CSV table of C-alpha atoms in Angstrom, one decimal:
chain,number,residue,atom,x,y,z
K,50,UNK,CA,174.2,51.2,62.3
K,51,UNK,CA,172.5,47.5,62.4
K,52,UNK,CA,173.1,45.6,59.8
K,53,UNK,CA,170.7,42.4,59.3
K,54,UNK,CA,171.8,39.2,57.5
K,55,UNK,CA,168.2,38.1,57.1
K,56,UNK,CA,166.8,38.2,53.8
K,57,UNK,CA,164.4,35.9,51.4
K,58,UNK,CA,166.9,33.5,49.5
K,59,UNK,CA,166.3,29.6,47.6
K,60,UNK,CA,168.9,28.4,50.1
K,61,UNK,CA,171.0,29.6,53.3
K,62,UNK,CA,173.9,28.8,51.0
K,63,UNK,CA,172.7,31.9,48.6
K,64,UNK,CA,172.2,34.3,51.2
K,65,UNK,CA,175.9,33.7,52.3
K,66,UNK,CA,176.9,34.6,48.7
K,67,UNK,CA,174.1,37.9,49.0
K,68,UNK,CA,175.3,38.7,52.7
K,69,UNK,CA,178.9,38.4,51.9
K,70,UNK,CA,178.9,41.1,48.4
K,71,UNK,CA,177.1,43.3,50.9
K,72,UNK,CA,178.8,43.1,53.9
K,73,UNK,CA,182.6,43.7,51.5
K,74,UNK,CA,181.3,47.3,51.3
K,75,UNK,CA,181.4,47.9,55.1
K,76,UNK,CA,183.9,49.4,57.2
K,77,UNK,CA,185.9,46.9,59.0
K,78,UNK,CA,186.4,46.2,61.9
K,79,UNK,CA,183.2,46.3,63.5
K,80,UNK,CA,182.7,48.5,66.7
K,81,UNK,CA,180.5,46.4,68.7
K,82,UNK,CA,179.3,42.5,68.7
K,83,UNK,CA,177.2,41.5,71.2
K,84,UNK,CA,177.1,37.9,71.8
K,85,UNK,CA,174.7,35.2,73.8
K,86,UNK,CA,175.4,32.0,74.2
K,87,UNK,CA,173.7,28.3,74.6
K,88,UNK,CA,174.5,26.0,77.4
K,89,UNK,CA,175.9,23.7,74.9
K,90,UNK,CA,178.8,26.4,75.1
K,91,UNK,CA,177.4,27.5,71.2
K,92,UNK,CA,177.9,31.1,70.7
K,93,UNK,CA,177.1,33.0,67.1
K,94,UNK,CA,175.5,29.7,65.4
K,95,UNK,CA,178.7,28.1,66.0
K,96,UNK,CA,177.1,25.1,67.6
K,97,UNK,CA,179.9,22.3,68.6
K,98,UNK,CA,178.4,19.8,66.1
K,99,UNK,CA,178.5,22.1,62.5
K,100,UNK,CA,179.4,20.4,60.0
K,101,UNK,CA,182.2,23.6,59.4
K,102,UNK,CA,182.7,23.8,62.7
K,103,UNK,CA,186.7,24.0,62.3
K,104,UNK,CA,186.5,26.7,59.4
K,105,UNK,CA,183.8,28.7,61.8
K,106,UNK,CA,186.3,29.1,64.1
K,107,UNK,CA,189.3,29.8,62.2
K,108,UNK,CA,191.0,32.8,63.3
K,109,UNK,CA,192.9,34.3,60.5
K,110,UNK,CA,189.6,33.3,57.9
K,111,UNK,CA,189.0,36.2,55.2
K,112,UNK,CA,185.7,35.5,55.1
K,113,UNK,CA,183.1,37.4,57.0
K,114,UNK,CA,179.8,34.8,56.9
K,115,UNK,CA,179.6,31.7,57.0
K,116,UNK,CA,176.3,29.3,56.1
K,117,UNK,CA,176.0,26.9,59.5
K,118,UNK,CA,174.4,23.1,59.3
K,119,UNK,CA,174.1,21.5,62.6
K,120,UNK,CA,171.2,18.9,64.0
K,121,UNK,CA,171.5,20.9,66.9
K,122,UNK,CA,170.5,24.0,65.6
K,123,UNK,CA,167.2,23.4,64.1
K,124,UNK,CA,167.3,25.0,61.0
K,125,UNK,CA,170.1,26.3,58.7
K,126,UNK,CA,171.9,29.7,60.0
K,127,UNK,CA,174.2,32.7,59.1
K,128,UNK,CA,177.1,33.8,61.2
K,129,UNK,CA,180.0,36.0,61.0
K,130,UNK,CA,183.5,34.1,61.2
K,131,UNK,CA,185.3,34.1,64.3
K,132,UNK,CA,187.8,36.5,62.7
K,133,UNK,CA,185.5,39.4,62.3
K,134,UNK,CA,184.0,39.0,65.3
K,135,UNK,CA,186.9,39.0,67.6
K,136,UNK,CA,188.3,41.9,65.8
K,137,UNK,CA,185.9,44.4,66.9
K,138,UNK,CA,186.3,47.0,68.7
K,139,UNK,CA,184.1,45.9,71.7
K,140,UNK,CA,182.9,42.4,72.3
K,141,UNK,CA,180.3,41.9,74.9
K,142,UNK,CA,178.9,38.4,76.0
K,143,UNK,CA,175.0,38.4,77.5
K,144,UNK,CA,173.8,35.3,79.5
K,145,UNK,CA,171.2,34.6,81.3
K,146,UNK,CA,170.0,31.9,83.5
K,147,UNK,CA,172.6,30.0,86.6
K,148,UNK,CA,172.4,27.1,83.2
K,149,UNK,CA,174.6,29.3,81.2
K,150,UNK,CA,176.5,30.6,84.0
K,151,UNK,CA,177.6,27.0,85.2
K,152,UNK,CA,177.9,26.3,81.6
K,153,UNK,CA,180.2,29.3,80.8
K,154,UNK,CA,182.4,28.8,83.7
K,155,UNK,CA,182.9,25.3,82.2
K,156,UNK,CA,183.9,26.2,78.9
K,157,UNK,CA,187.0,28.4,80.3
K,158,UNK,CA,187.9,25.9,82.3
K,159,UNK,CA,187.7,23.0,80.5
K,160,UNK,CA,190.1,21.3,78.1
K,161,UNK,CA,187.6,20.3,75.9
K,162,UNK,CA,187.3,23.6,73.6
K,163,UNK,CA,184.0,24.9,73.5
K,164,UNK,CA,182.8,27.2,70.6
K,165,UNK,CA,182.7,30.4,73.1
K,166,UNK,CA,186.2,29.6,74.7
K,167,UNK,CA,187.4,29.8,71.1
K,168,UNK,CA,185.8,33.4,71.0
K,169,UNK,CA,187.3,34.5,74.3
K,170,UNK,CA,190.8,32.4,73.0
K,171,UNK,CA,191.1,34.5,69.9
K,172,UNK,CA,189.7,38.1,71.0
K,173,UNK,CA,192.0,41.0,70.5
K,174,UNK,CA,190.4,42.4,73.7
K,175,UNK,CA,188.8,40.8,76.2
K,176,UNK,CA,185.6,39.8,76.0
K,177,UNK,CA,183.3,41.6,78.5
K,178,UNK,CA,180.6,39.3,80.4
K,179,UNK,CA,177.6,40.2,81.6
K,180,UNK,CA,175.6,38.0,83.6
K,181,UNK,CA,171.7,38.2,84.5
K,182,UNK,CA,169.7,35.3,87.2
């Protein structure tokens, strides 16, 4: 079953409050999440310049959306926390492109933590990749 977070709302911040009530009455964990990611290393709106940036990627969070602000995104966004994501059942990561490739191979090897090393750091499984030129 899909399950979209869009919906008409005044303000990002009210369709977090909407999204949230109805995604409480959903079976948890999820089965699958399929994930992209931005050569910035962003991954799920969790872009490395959110102002909630450190509460996005809080592993042991209750809550299951979070509203995103960051310059780098454009325009305000949804996401689920870290902690429901990496809880599902099956993770999968899609890129495309040799950008996000080289960029992806940077963030796991890189000491600077970017937003999708944090998804691959806290997954209860592993993450499975899959890569398209």
């Amino acid at each position: 079953r899909f399950v979209p977070l869009y919906h008409e709302a005044a303000s990002i911040e009210d369709t977090c409050e909407a999204d949230s009530r109805m995604l409480r009455s959903l079976p948890w964990p999820l089965d699958v999440v399929v994930l992209g990611m931005g050569t910035d290393g962003h991954t799920a709106s969790f872009f490395p310049d959110a102002d909630n940036l450190e509460k996005l990627l809080d592993p042991s969070s209750e809550r299951a959306v979070f509203p995103v602000h960051a310059a780098s995104a454009g325009e305000p966004r949804l996401t689920l926390s870290l902690a429901r994501i990496v809880r599902a059942g099956f993770v999968a990561l899609h890129i495309e492109g040799e950008d996000k490739r080289n960029a992806f191979e940077s963030a796991i090897g890189s000491e600077t933590r970017k937003p999708i090393r944090a998804v691959l750091d806290a997954a209860e499984r592993p993450v499975e990749g899959f890569w398209a030129p």
